mmCIF file with all atom_site columns, C-alpha atoms in Angstrom:
data_model
loop_
_atom_site.group_PDB
_atom_site.id
_atom_site.type_symbol
_atom_site.label_atom_id
_atom_site.label_alt_id
_atom_site.label_comp_id
_atom_site.label_asym_id
_atom_site.label_entity_id
_atom_site.label_seq_id
_atom_site.pdbx_PDB_ins_code
_atom_site.Cartn_x
_atom_site.Cartn_y
_atom_site.Cartn_z
_atom_site.occupancy
_atom_site.B_iso_or_equiv
_atom_site.pdbx_formal_charge
_atom_site.auth_seq_id
_atom_site.auth_comp_id
_atom_site.auth_asym_id
_atom_site.auth_atom_id
_atom_site.pdbx_PDB_model_num
ATOM 1   C CA . LEU A 1 1   ? -57.910 78.677 53.599 1.00 91.00 ? 1   LEU A CA 1
ATOM 2   C CA . GLY A 1 2   ? -55.927 81.788 52.771 1.00 93.00 ? 2   GLY A CA 1
ATOM 3   C CA . GLY A 1 3   ? -55.263 80.839 49.175 1.00 94.00 ? 3   GLY A CA 1
ATOM 4   C CA . LEU A 1 4   ? -55.710 84.329 47.755 1.00 96.00 ? 4   LEU A CA 1
ATOM 5   C CA . GLU A 1 5   ? -53.166 85.745 50.207 1.00 96.00 ? 5   GLU A CA 1
ATOM 6   C CA . ASP A 1 6   ? -50.717 82.973 49.328 1.00 96.00 ? 6   ASP A CA 1
ATOM 7   C CA . LEU A 1 7   ? -51.135 83.745 45.623 1.00 94.00 ? 7   LEU A CA 1
ATOM 8   C CA . ALA A 1 8   ? -50.576 87.435 46.244 1.00 95.00 ? 8   ALA A CA 1
ATOM 9   C CA . ARG A 1 9   ? -47.351 86.661 48.118 1.00 96.00 ? 9   ARG A CA 1
ATOM 10  C CA . GLY A 1 10  ? -46.157 84.044 45.650 1.00 96.00 ? 10  GLY A CA 1
ATOM 11  C CA . ARG A 1 11  ? -46.311 81.393 48.347 1.00 96.00 ? 11  ARG A CA 1
ATOM 12  C CA . LEU A 1 12  ? -47.103 77.698 47.873 1.00 97.00 ? 12  LEU A CA 1
ATOM 13  C CA . CYS A 1 13  ? -48.658 76.183 50.981 1.00 96.00 ? 13  CYS A CA 1
ATOM 14  C CA . MET A 1 14  ? -50.281 72.767 51.394 1.00 95.00 ? 14  MET A CA 1
ATOM 15  C CA . VAL A 1 15  ? -53.865 72.480 52.579 1.00 95.00 ? 15  VAL A CA 1
ATOM 16  C CA . ALA A 1 16  ? -53.099 69.343 54.584 1.00 95.00 ? 16  ALA A CA 1
ATOM 17  C CA . ALA A 1 17  ? -50.144 66.959 54.690 1.00 96.00 ? 17  ALA A CA 1
ATOM 18  C CA . GLU A 1 18  ? -52.348 63.911 54.180 1.00 96.00 ? 18  GLU A CA 1
ATOM 19  C CA . ASN A 1 19  ? -53.205 65.160 50.685 1.00 97.00 ? 19  ASN A CA 1
ATOM 20  C CA . PHE A 1 20  ? -49.692 64.198 49.590 1.00 97.00 ? 20  PHE A CA 1
ATOM 21  C CA . TYR A 1 21  ? -50.451 60.610 50.597 1.00 97.00 ? 21  TYR A CA 1
ATOM 22  C CA . HIS A 1 22  ? -53.822 60.595 48.836 1.00 97.00 ? 22  HIS A CA 1
ATOM 23  C CA . ASP A 1 23  ? -52.087 61.534 45.567 1.00 97.00 ? 23  ASP A CA 1
ATOM 24  C CA . PRO A 1 24  ? -48.263 61.582 45.712 1.00 97.00 ? 24  PRO A CA 1
ATOM 25  C CA . LEU A 1 25  ? -48.079 63.291 42.303 1.00 98.00 ? 25  LEU A CA 1
ATOM 26  C CA . ARG A 1 26  ? -48.754 66.467 44.303 1.00 98.00 ? 26  ARG A CA 1
ATOM 27  C CA . LEU A 1 27  ? -45.175 66.209 45.590 1.00 98.00 ? 27  LEU A CA 1
ATOM 28  C CA . LEU A 1 28  ? -43.864 66.840 42.074 1.00 98.00 ? 28  LEU A CA 1
ATOM 29  C CA . ARG A 1 29  ? -46.653 69.264 41.210 1.00 97.00 ? 29  ARG A CA 1
ATOM 30  C CA . ALA A 1 30  ? -45.572 71.541 44.050 1.00 97.00 ? 30  ALA A CA 1
ATOM 31  C CA . TYR A 1 31  ? -42.176 71.943 42.399 1.00 98.00 ? 31  TYR A CA 1
ATOM 32  C CA . ARG A 1 32  ? -43.741 72.264 38.972 1.00 97.00 ? 32  ARG A CA 1
ATOM 33  C CA . PHE A 1 33  ? -45.752 75.221 40.267 1.00 97.00 ? 33  PHE A CA 1
ATOM 34  C CA . ALA A 1 34  ? -42.576 76.645 41.804 1.00 97.00 ? 34  ALA A CA 1
ATOM 35  C CA . ALA A 1 35  ? -40.875 76.413 38.394 1.00 97.00 ? 35  ALA A CA 1
ATOM 36  C CA . THR A 1 36  ? -43.698 77.636 36.171 1.00 96.00 ? 36  THR A CA 1
ATOM 37  C CA . HIS A 1 37  ? -45.116 80.334 38.469 1.00 95.00 ? 37  HIS A CA 1
ATOM 38  C CA . GLY A 1 38  ? -42.130 81.368 40.577 1.00 94.00 ? 38  GLY A CA 1
ATOM 39  C CA . PHE A 1 39  ? -43.786 80.329 43.832 1.00 96.00 ? 39  PHE A CA 1
ATOM 40  C CA . GLN A 1 40  ? -41.815 79.788 47.032 1.00 96.00 ? 40  GLN A CA 1
ATOM 41  C CA . ILE A 1 41  ? -42.746 76.587 48.858 1.00 97.00 ? 41  ILE A CA 1
ATOM 42  C CA . THR A 1 42  ? -43.352 77.220 52.540 1.00 97.00 ? 42  THR A CA 1
ATOM 43  C CA . PRO A 1 43  ? -41.072 75.508 55.100 1.00 97.00 ? 43  PRO A CA 1
ATOM 44  C CA . GLU A 1 44  ? -43.852 73.381 56.587 1.00 97.00 ? 44  GLU A CA 1
ATOM 45  C CA . THR A 1 45  ? -44.857 72.220 53.110 1.00 97.00 ? 45  THR A CA 1
ATOM 46  C CA . THR A 1 46  ? -41.229 71.341 52.357 1.00 98.00 ? 46  THR A CA 1
ATOM 47  C CA . VAL A 1 47  ? -41.034 69.245 55.542 1.00 97.00 ? 47  VAL A CA 1
ATOM 48  C CA . ALA A 1 48  ? -44.235 67.415 54.595 1.00 98.00 ? 48  ALA A CA 1
ATOM 49  C CA . ILE A 1 49  ? -42.897 66.711 51.086 1.00 98.00 ? 49  ILE A CA 1
ATOM 50  C CA . ARG A 1 50  ? -39.680 65.277 52.504 1.00 97.00 ? 50  ARG A CA 1
ATOM 51  C CA . ARG A 1 51  ? -41.658 62.928 54.760 1.00 97.00 ? 51  ARG A CA 1
ATOM 52  C CA . ALA A 1 52  ? -43.985 61.811 51.961 1.00 97.00 ? 52  ALA A CA 1
ATOM 53  C CA . ALA A 1 53  ? -41.274 61.390 49.289 1.00 97.00 ? 53  ALA A CA 1
ATOM 54  C CA . PRO A 1 54  ? -41.157 57.555 49.608 1.00 96.00 ? 54  PRO A CA 1
ATOM 55  C CA . GLU A 1 55  ? -44.789 57.474 48.451 1.00 97.00 ? 55  GLU A CA 1
ATOM 56  C CA . PHE A 1 56  ? -43.850 58.877 45.048 1.00 97.00 ? 56  PHE A CA 1
ATOM 57  C CA . SER A 1 57  ? -43.239 55.412 43.583 1.00 95.00 ? 57  SER A CA 1
ATOM 58  C CA . ARG A 1 58  ? -47.014 54.878 43.530 1.00 96.00 ? 58  ARG A CA 1
ATOM 59  C CA . VAL A 1 59  ? -47.571 57.512 40.831 1.00 97.00 ? 59  VAL A CA 1
ATOM 60  C CA . ALA A 1 60  ? -48.295 56.387 37.266 1.00 96.00 ? 60  ALA A CA 1
ATOM 61  C CA . ALA A 1 61  ? -45.439 57.121 34.883 1.00 96.00 ? 61  ALA A CA 1
ATOM 62  C CA . GLU A 1 62  ? -47.624 58.997 32.397 1.00 96.00 ? 62  GLU A CA 1
ATOM 63  C CA . ARG A 1 63  ? -48.591 61.510 35.087 1.00 97.00 ? 63  ARG A CA 1
ATOM 64  C CA . VAL A 1 64  ? -44.961 61.963 36.134 1.00 97.00 ? 64  VAL A CA 1
ATOM 65  C CA . HIS A 1 65  ? -44.035 62.589 32.495 1.00 97.00 ? 65  HIS A CA 1
ATOM 66  C CA . GLN A 1 66  ? -46.631 65.332 32.136 1.00 97.00 ? 66  GLN A CA 1
ATOM 67  C CA . GLU A 1 67  ? -45.638 67.251 35.282 1.00 97.00 ? 67  GLU A CA 1
ATOM 68  C CA . LEU A 1 68  ? -41.926 66.747 34.715 1.00 98.00 ? 68  LEU A CA 1
ATOM 69  C CA . PHE A 1 69  ? -41.977 68.128 31.172 1.00 97.00 ? 69  PHE A CA 1
ATOM 70  C CA . LEU A 1 70  ? -43.907 71.200 32.319 1.00 97.00 ? 70  LEU A CA 1
ATOM 71  C CA . LEU A 1 71  ? -41.315 71.747 35.043 1.00 98.00 ? 71  LEU A CA 1
ATOM 72  C CA . LEU A 1 72  ? -38.337 71.319 32.712 1.00 98.00 ? 72  LEU A CA 1
ATOM 73  C CA . ALA A 1 73  ? -39.807 73.707 30.150 1.00 97.00 ? 73  ALA A CA 1
ATOM 74  C CA . ALA A 1 74  ? -39.749 76.539 32.706 1.00 96.00 ? 74  ALA A CA 1
ATOM 75  C CA . PRO A 1 75  ? -36.935 79.090 32.234 1.00 94.00 ? 75  PRO A CA 1
ATOM 76  C CA . SER A 1 76  ? -35.296 78.441 35.627 1.00 93.00 ? 76  SER A CA 1
ATOM 77  C CA . ALA A 1 77  ? -35.885 74.759 36.221 1.00 97.00 ? 77  ALA A CA 1
ATOM 78  C CA . VAL A 1 78  ? -32.408 73.960 37.555 1.00 97.00 ? 78  VAL A CA 1
ATOM 79  C CA . ASN A 1 79  ? -33.009 75.767 40.855 1.00 96.00 ? 79  ASN A CA 1
ATOM 80  C CA . VAL A 1 80  ? -36.164 73.732 41.331 1.00 97.00 ? 80  VAL A CA 1
ATOM 81  C CA . LEU A 1 81  ? -34.319 70.489 40.543 1.00 97.00 ? 81  LEU A CA 1
ATOM 82  C CA . GLU A 1 82  ? -31.817 71.362 43.273 1.00 97.00 ? 82  GLU A CA 1
ATOM 83  C CA . ALA A 1 83  ? -34.664 72.040 45.697 1.00 97.00 ? 83  ALA A CA 1
ATOM 84  C CA . MET A 1 84  ? -36.158 68.651 44.823 1.00 97.00 ? 84  MET A CA 1
ATOM 85  C CA . GLU A 1 85  ? -32.811 67.025 45.538 1.00 97.00 ? 85  GLU A CA 1
ATOM 86  C CA . ALA A 1 86  ? -32.723 68.678 48.978 1.00 96.00 ? 86  ALA A CA 1
ATOM 87  C CA . VAL A 1 87  ? -35.951 66.913 50.020 1.00 97.00 ? 87  VAL A CA 1
ATOM 88  C CA . GLY A 1 88  ? -35.110 63.556 48.433 1.00 96.00 ? 88  GLY A CA 1
ATOM 89  C CA . LEU A 1 89  ? -37.592 63.859 45.577 1.00 97.00 ? 89  LEU A CA 1
ATOM 90  C CA . LEU A 1 90  ? -35.250 64.237 42.604 1.00 97.00 ? 90  LEU A CA 1
ATOM 91  C CA . GLY A 1 91  ? -33.777 60.803 43.261 1.00 96.00 ? 91  GLY A CA 1
ATOM 92  C CA . ARG A 1 92  ? -37.301 59.373 43.307 1.00 96.00 ? 92  ARG A CA 1
ATOM 93  C CA . VAL A 1 93  ? -37.921 60.799 39.835 1.00 97.00 ? 93  VAL A CA 1
ATOM 94  C CA . PHE A 1 94  ? -34.422 60.030 38.493 1.00 96.00 ? 94  PHE A CA 1
ATOM 95  C CA . PRO A 1 95  ? -32.733 57.361 40.654 1.00 95.00 ? 95  PRO A CA 1
ATOM 96  C CA . GLU A 1 96  ? -30.025 57.095 37.974 1.00 95.00 ? 96  GLU A CA 1
ATOM 97  C CA . LEU A 1 97  ? -28.605 60.435 39.096 1.00 95.00 ? 97  LEU A CA 1
ATOM 98  C CA . ASP A 1 98  ? -27.415 58.972 42.404 1.00 94.00 ? 98  ASP A CA 1
ATOM 99  C CA . ASP A 1 99  ? -24.686 57.000 40.615 1.00 91.00 ? 99  ASP A CA 1
ATOM 100 C CA . MET A 1 100 ? -23.153 60.258 39.371 1.00 89.00 ? 100 MET A CA 1
ATOM 101 C CA . LYS A 1 101 ? -22.544 61.671 42.842 1.00 92.00 ? 101 LYS A CA 1
ATOM 102 C CA . GLY A 1 102 ? -18.935 61.662 43.977 1.00 86.00 ? 102 GLY A CA 1
ATOM 103 C CA . VAL A 1 103 ? -17.580 60.538 40.587 1.00 81.00 ? 103 VAL A CA 1
ATOM 104 C CA . GLU A 1 104 ? -14.522 62.754 40.119 1.00 82.00 ? 104 GLU A CA 1
ATOM 105 C CA . GLN A 1 105 ? -13.375 64.170 36.792 1.00 78.00 ? 105 GLN A CA 1
ATOM 106 C CA . ASN A 1 106 ? -10.289 65.890 35.369 1.00 76.00 ? 106 ASN A CA 1
ATOM 107 C CA . GLY A 1 107 ? -8.774  69.344 35.224 1.00 65.00 ? 107 GLY A CA 1
ATOM 108 C CA . TYR A 1 108 ? -11.339 71.790 33.898 1.00 65.00 ? 108 TYR A CA 1
ATOM 109 C CA . HIS A 1 109 ? -14.105 69.639 35.369 1.00 70.00 ? 109 HIS A CA 1
ATOM 110 C CA . HIS A 1 110 ? -14.214 71.273 38.798 1.00 80.00 ? 110 HIS A CA 1
ATOM 111 C CA . LEU A 1 111 ? -17.330 69.327 39.814 1.00 84.00 ? 111 LEU A CA 1
ATOM 112 C CA . ASP A 1 112 ? -18.195 65.661 40.122 1.00 87.00 ? 112 ASP A CA 1
ATOM 113 C CA . VAL A 1 113 ? -20.358 64.154 37.371 1.00 91.00 ? 113 VAL A CA 1
ATOM 114 C CA . TYR A 1 114 ? -23.579 64.935 39.241 1.00 94.00 ? 114 TYR A CA 1
ATOM 115 C CA . GLY A 1 115 ? -22.689 68.581 39.887 1.00 94.00 ? 115 GLY A CA 1
ATOM 116 C CA . HIS A 1 116 ? -21.402 68.963 36.338 1.00 92.00 ? 116 HIS A CA 1
ATOM 117 C CA . SER A 1 117 ? -24.682 67.633 34.931 1.00 95.00 ? 117 SER A CA 1
ATOM 118 C CA . LEU A 1 118 ? -26.768 70.132 36.905 1.00 96.00 ? 118 LEU A CA 1
ATOM 119 C CA . ALA A 1 119 ? -24.349 72.875 35.862 1.00 95.00 ? 119 ALA A CA 1
ATOM 120 C CA . ALA A 1 120 ? -24.906 71.869 32.236 1.00 95.00 ? 120 ALA A CA 1
ATOM 121 C CA . VAL A 1 121 ? -28.641 72.418 32.700 1.00 97.00 ? 121 VAL A CA 1
ATOM 122 C CA . ALA A 1 122 ? -27.957 75.800 34.307 1.00 97.00 ? 122 ALA A CA 1
ATOM 123 C CA . CYS A 1 123 ? -25.707 76.847 31.411 1.00 96.00 ? 123 CYS A CA 1
ATOM 124 C CA . LEU A 1 124 ? -28.301 75.675 28.904 1.00 97.00 ? 124 LEU A CA 1
ATOM 125 C CA . GLU A 1 125 ? -30.889 77.867 30.596 1.00 97.00 ? 125 GLU A CA 1
ATOM 126 C CA . GLU A 1 126 ? -28.503 80.835 30.340 1.00 97.00 ? 126 GLU A CA 1
ATOM 127 C CA . VAL A 1 127 ? -28.088 80.188 26.618 1.00 96.00 ? 127 VAL A CA 1
ATOM 128 C CA . LEU A 1 128 ? -31.824 79.865 26.037 1.00 96.00 ? 128 LEU A CA 1
ATOM 129 C CA . ALA A 1 129 ? -32.448 83.101 27.953 1.00 96.00 ? 129 ALA A CA 1
ATOM 130 C CA . ALA A 1 130 ? -30.012 85.090 25.789 1.00 96.00 ? 130 ALA A CA 1
ATOM 131 C CA . PRO A 1 131 ? -29.219 83.102 22.623 1.00 96.00 ? 131 PRO A CA 1
ATOM 132 C CA . ALA A 1 132 ? -27.863 86.145 20.756 1.00 96.00 ? 132 ALA A CA 1
ATOM 133 C CA . ALA A 1 133 ? -24.948 86.339 23.210 1.00 96.00 ? 133 ALA A CA 1
ATOM 134 C CA . TYR A 1 134 ? -23.861 82.848 22.179 1.00 96.00 ? 134 TYR A CA 1
ATOM 135 C CA . PHE A 1 135 ? -25.112 82.259 18.647 1.00 95.00 ? 135 PHE A CA 1
ATOM 136 C CA . GLY A 1 136 ? -25.177 85.711 17.045 1.00 94.00 ? 136 GLY A CA 1
ATOM 137 C CA . GLU A 1 137 ? -27.108 85.680 13.802 1.00 94.00 ? 137 GLU A CA 1
ATOM 138 C CA . MET A 1 138 ? -28.183 82.081 14.444 1.00 96.00 ? 138 MET A CA 1
ATOM 139 C CA . ALA A 1 139 ? -30.043 83.104 17.615 1.00 96.00 ? 139 ALA A CA 1
ATOM 140 C CA . ALA A 1 140 ? -33.392 83.203 15.836 1.00 96.00 ? 140 ALA A CA 1
ATOM 141 C CA . GLU A 1 141 ? -32.979 79.582 14.828 1.00 96.00 ? 141 GLU A CA 1
ATOM 142 C CA . VAL A 1 142 ? -32.234 78.612 18.425 1.00 95.00 ? 142 VAL A CA 1
ATOM 143 C CA . VAL A 1 143 ? -35.369 80.421 19.568 1.00 94.00 ? 143 VAL A CA 1
ATOM 144 C CA . ARG A 1 144 ? -37.429 78.767 16.844 1.00 95.00 ? 144 ARG A CA 1
ATOM 145 C CA . TYR A 1 145 ? -36.173 75.328 17.857 1.00 94.00 ? 145 TYR A CA 1
ATOM 146 C CA . ALA A 1 146 ? -36.707 75.841 21.582 1.00 93.00 ? 146 ALA A CA 1
ATOM 147 C CA . GLN A 1 147 ? -40.253 77.103 21.049 1.00 92.00 ? 147 GLN A CA 1
ATOM 148 C CA . GLN A 1 148 ? -41.281 73.757 19.542 1.00 94.00 ? 148 GLN A CA 1
ATOM 149 C CA . GLN A 1 149 ? -42.704 71.938 22.514 1.00 91.00 ? 149 GLN A CA 1
ATOM 150 C CA . PRO A 1 150 ? -41.373 69.845 24.147 1.00 96.00 ? 150 PRO A CA 1
ATOM 151 C CA . LYS A 1 151 ? -37.925 70.705 22.740 1.00 96.00 ? 151 LYS A CA 1
ATOM 152 C CA . THR A 1 152 ? -36.833 72.798 25.735 1.00 97.00 ? 152 THR A CA 1
ATOM 153 C CA . ALA A 1 153 ? -37.616 69.968 28.153 1.00 97.00 ? 153 ALA A CA 1
ATOM 154 C CA . LEU A 1 154 ? -35.800 67.487 25.907 1.00 97.00 ? 154 LEU A CA 1
ATOM 155 C CA . LEU A 1 155 ? -32.711 69.705 25.711 1.00 97.00 ? 155 LEU A CA 1
ATOM 156 C CA . LYS A 1 156 ? -32.585 69.815 29.506 1.00 97.00 ? 156 LYS A CA 1
ATOM 157 C CA . LEU A 1 157 ? -33.019 66.047 29.780 1.00 97.00 ? 157 LEU A CA 1
ATOM 158 C CA . ALA A 1 158 ? -30.092 65.626 27.405 1.00 96.00 ? 158 ALA A CA 1
ATOM 159 C CA . ALA A 1 159 ? -27.985 68.030 29.468 1.00 96.00 ? 159 ALA A CA 1
ATOM 160 C CA . LEU A 1 160 ? -28.899 66.213 32.662 1.00 96.00 ? 160 LEU A CA 1
ATOM 161 C CA . PHE A 1 161 ? -28.050 62.755 31.299 1.00 96.00 ? 161 PHE A CA 1
ATOM 162 C CA . HIS A 1 162 ? -25.278 63.473 28.779 1.00 92.00 ? 162 HIS A CA 1
ATOM 163 C CA . ASP A 1 163 ? -22.619 62.078 31.145 1.00 91.00 ? 163 ASP A CA 1
ATOM 164 C CA . ALA A 1 164 ? -24.760 59.451 32.864 1.00 92.00 ? 164 ALA A CA 1
ATOM 165 C CA . GLY A 1 165 ? -22.492 56.702 31.538 1.00 90.00 ? 165 GLY A CA 1
ATOM 166 C CA . LYS A 1 166 ? -19.322 58.030 33.175 1.00 89.00 ? 166 LYS A CA 1
ATOM 167 C CA . PRO A 1 167 ? -19.661 56.214 36.523 1.00 78.00 ? 167 PRO A CA 1
ATOM 168 C CA . GLN A 1 168 ? -19.695 52.836 34.772 1.00 77.00 ? 168 GLN A CA 1
ATOM 169 C CA . VAL A 1 169 ? -16.645 53.429 32.559 1.00 75.00 ? 169 VAL A CA 1
ATOM 170 C CA . GLN A 1 170 ? -14.403 55.550 34.768 1.00 82.00 ? 170 GLN A CA 1
ATOM 171 C CA . GLY A 1 171 ? -10.741 54.577 34.441 1.00 82.00 ? 171 GLY A CA 1
ATOM 172 C CA . ARG A 1 172 ? -7.450  56.082 35.478 1.00 72.00 ? 172 ARG A CA 1
ATOM 173 C CA . ARG A 1 173 ? -4.165  56.803 33.717 1.00 70.00 ? 173 ARG A CA 1
ATOM 174 C CA . SER A 1 174 ? -0.997  57.333 35.720 1.00 64.00 ? 174 SER A CA 1
ATOM 175 C CA . GLN A 1 175 ? 0.945   59.235 33.019 1.00 63.00 ? 175 GLN A CA 1
ATOM 176 C CA . PRO A 1 176 ? -0.332  61.879 33.311 1.00 64.00 ? 176 PRO A CA 1
ATOM 177 C CA . GLU A 1 177 ? -2.605  61.381 36.307 1.00 65.00 ? 177 GLU A CA 1
ATOM 178 C CA . ARG A 1 178 ? -6.115  61.678 34.955 1.00 76.00 ? 178 ARG A CA 1
ATOM 179 C CA . TYR A 1 179 ? -9.438  59.883 34.642 1.00 77.00 ? 179 TYR A CA 1
ATOM 180 C CA . THR A 1 180 ? -10.751 58.381 31.449 1.00 80.00 ? 180 THR A CA 1
ATOM 181 C CA . PHE A 1 181 ? -14.352 57.824 30.403 1.00 78.00 ? 181 PHE A CA 1
ATOM 182 C CA . TYR A 1 182 ? -14.090 55.971 27.128 1.00 73.00 ? 182 TYR A CA 1
ATOM 183 C CA . PHE A 1 183 ? -17.407 55.442 25.314 1.00 83.00 ? 183 PHE A CA 1
ATOM 184 C CA . HIS A 1 184 ? -19.398 56.946 28.175 1.00 87.00 ? 184 HIS A CA 1
ATOM 185 C CA . GLU A 1 185 ? -21.843 58.445 25.665 1.00 90.00 ? 185 GLU A CA 1
ATOM 186 C CA . LYS A 1 186 ? -22.813 54.938 24.506 1.00 91.00 ? 186 LYS A CA 1
ATOM 187 C CA . VAL A 1 187 ? -23.378 53.745 28.055 1.00 89.00 ? 187 VAL A CA 1
ATOM 188 C CA . GLY A 1 188 ? -25.286 56.955 28.721 1.00 90.00 ? 188 GLY A CA 1
ATOM 189 C CA . LEU A 1 189 ? -27.629 56.124 25.869 1.00 91.00 ? 189 LEU A CA 1
ATOM 190 C CA . GLU A 1 190 ? -28.428 52.793 27.479 1.00 94.00 ? 190 GLU A CA 1
ATOM 191 C CA . ILE A 1 191 ? -29.123 54.477 30.801 1.00 94.00 ? 191 ILE A CA 1
ATOM 192 C CA . PHE A 1 192 ? -31.360 57.110 29.257 1.00 95.00 ? 192 PHE A CA 1
ATOM 193 C CA . SER A 1 193 ? -33.260 54.461 27.315 1.00 95.00 ? 193 SER A CA 1
ATOM 194 C CA . ARG A 1 194 ? -34.285 52.943 30.644 1.00 95.00 ? 194 ARG A CA 1
ATOM 195 C CA . VAL A 1 195 ? -35.311 56.360 31.974 1.00 96.00 ? 195 VAL A CA 1
ATOM 196 C CA . ALA A 1 196 ? -37.354 57.035 28.837 1.00 96.00 ? 196 ALA A CA 1
ATOM 197 C CA . ALA A 1 197 ? -39.098 53.676 29.024 1.00 96.00 ? 197 ALA A CA 1
ATOM 198 C CA . ARG A 1 198 ? -40.001 54.234 32.654 1.00 95.00 ? 198 ARG A CA 1
ATOM 199 C CA . LEU A 1 199 ? -41.415 57.691 31.914 1.00 96.00 ? 199 LEU A CA 1
ATOM 200 C CA . ARG A 1 200 ? -43.344 56.433 28.862 1.00 96.00 ? 200 ARG A CA 1
ATOM 201 C CA . CYS A 1 201 ? -41.585 58.897 26.563 1.00 97.00 ? 201 CYS A CA 1
ATOM 202 C CA . SER A 1 202 ? -42.675 58.935 22.941 1.00 96.00 ? 202 SER A CA 1
ATOM 203 C CA . LEU A 1 203 ? -40.434 57.608 20.177 1.00 96.00 ? 203 LEU A CA 1
ATOM 204 C CA . ALA A 1 204 ? -39.892 61.170 18.953 1.00 96.00 ? 204 ALA A CA 1
ATOM 205 C CA . GLU A 1 205 ? -38.820 62.310 22.424 1.00 97.00 ? 205 GLU A CA 1
ATOM 206 C CA . ILE A 1 206 ? -36.440 59.378 22.792 1.00 96.00 ? 206 ILE A CA 1
ATOM 207 C CA . LYS A 1 207 ? -34.948 60.019 19.348 1.00 96.00 ? 207 LYS A CA 1
ATOM 208 C CA . THR A 1 208 ? -34.230 63.682 20.123 1.00 96.00 ? 208 THR A CA 1
ATOM 209 C CA . VAL A 1 209 ? -32.561 63.128 23.489 1.00 96.00 ? 209 VAL A CA 1
ATOM 210 C CA . SER A 1 210 ? -30.680 60.052 22.297 1.00 95.00 ? 210 SER A CA 1
ATOM 211 C CA . ALA A 1 211 ? -29.237 61.991 19.347 1.00 95.00 ? 211 ALA A CA 1
ATOM 212 C CA . LEU A 1 212 ? -28.004 64.769 21.638 1.00 95.00 ? 212 LEU A CA 1
ATOM 213 C CA . ILE A 1 213 ? -26.434 62.374 24.134 1.00 94.00 ? 213 ILE A CA 1
ATOM 214 C CA . GLY A 1 214 ? -24.886 60.237 21.420 1.00 92.00 ? 214 GLY A CA 1
ATOM 215 C CA . MET A 1 215 ? -23.310 63.191 19.610 1.00 93.00 ? 215 MET A CA 1
ATOM 216 C CA . HIS A 1 216 ? -22.185 65.298 22.560 1.00 89.00 ? 216 HIS A CA 1
ATOM 217 C CA . MET A 1 217 ? -18.577 64.141 22.209 1.00 88.00 ? 217 MET A CA 1
#
């Protein structure tokens, strides 16, 4: 089936489109392989994933959790998350993200809440790749923390959902003209708690992400 050639070229190609329907977890696994191995998903495989994306709801949460955490632990996961969004799969994994799209923010926030949240993940990955540039003599502690699995994945979940509460609490002041998001971290905790329950996260995982979201202000 040409698998050795695909491996040599760093190319991820489906065997047959119907395999995605037999086990829709393969939709997410394709992007997990892209994240962990640096593979490029072929165009025809991408088209097949987009068509099969509605089937993803059939996958058991525990299996989604396993693949998702492997994906998030990869050094450059944010690019893969954006690729998943392009085929309609990211919203199947995290439907809560859709509410963040188009929610405007103030001044130094040059992106909407959704774009800002993905940018936060991207910045986190930059920090984790070169902690000494940001933390100096504390860099070793950052490395030690991130190497405790699944801490890296949990940090990225916190970055992705830290502002999830903003759409529900957005307000506006006229003097000066600006948006307000009072107590959005508390609402964000409620939203993440639903995400965590759906993904069957452990109590330790929930505690870590909840602490980061709750204290980010």
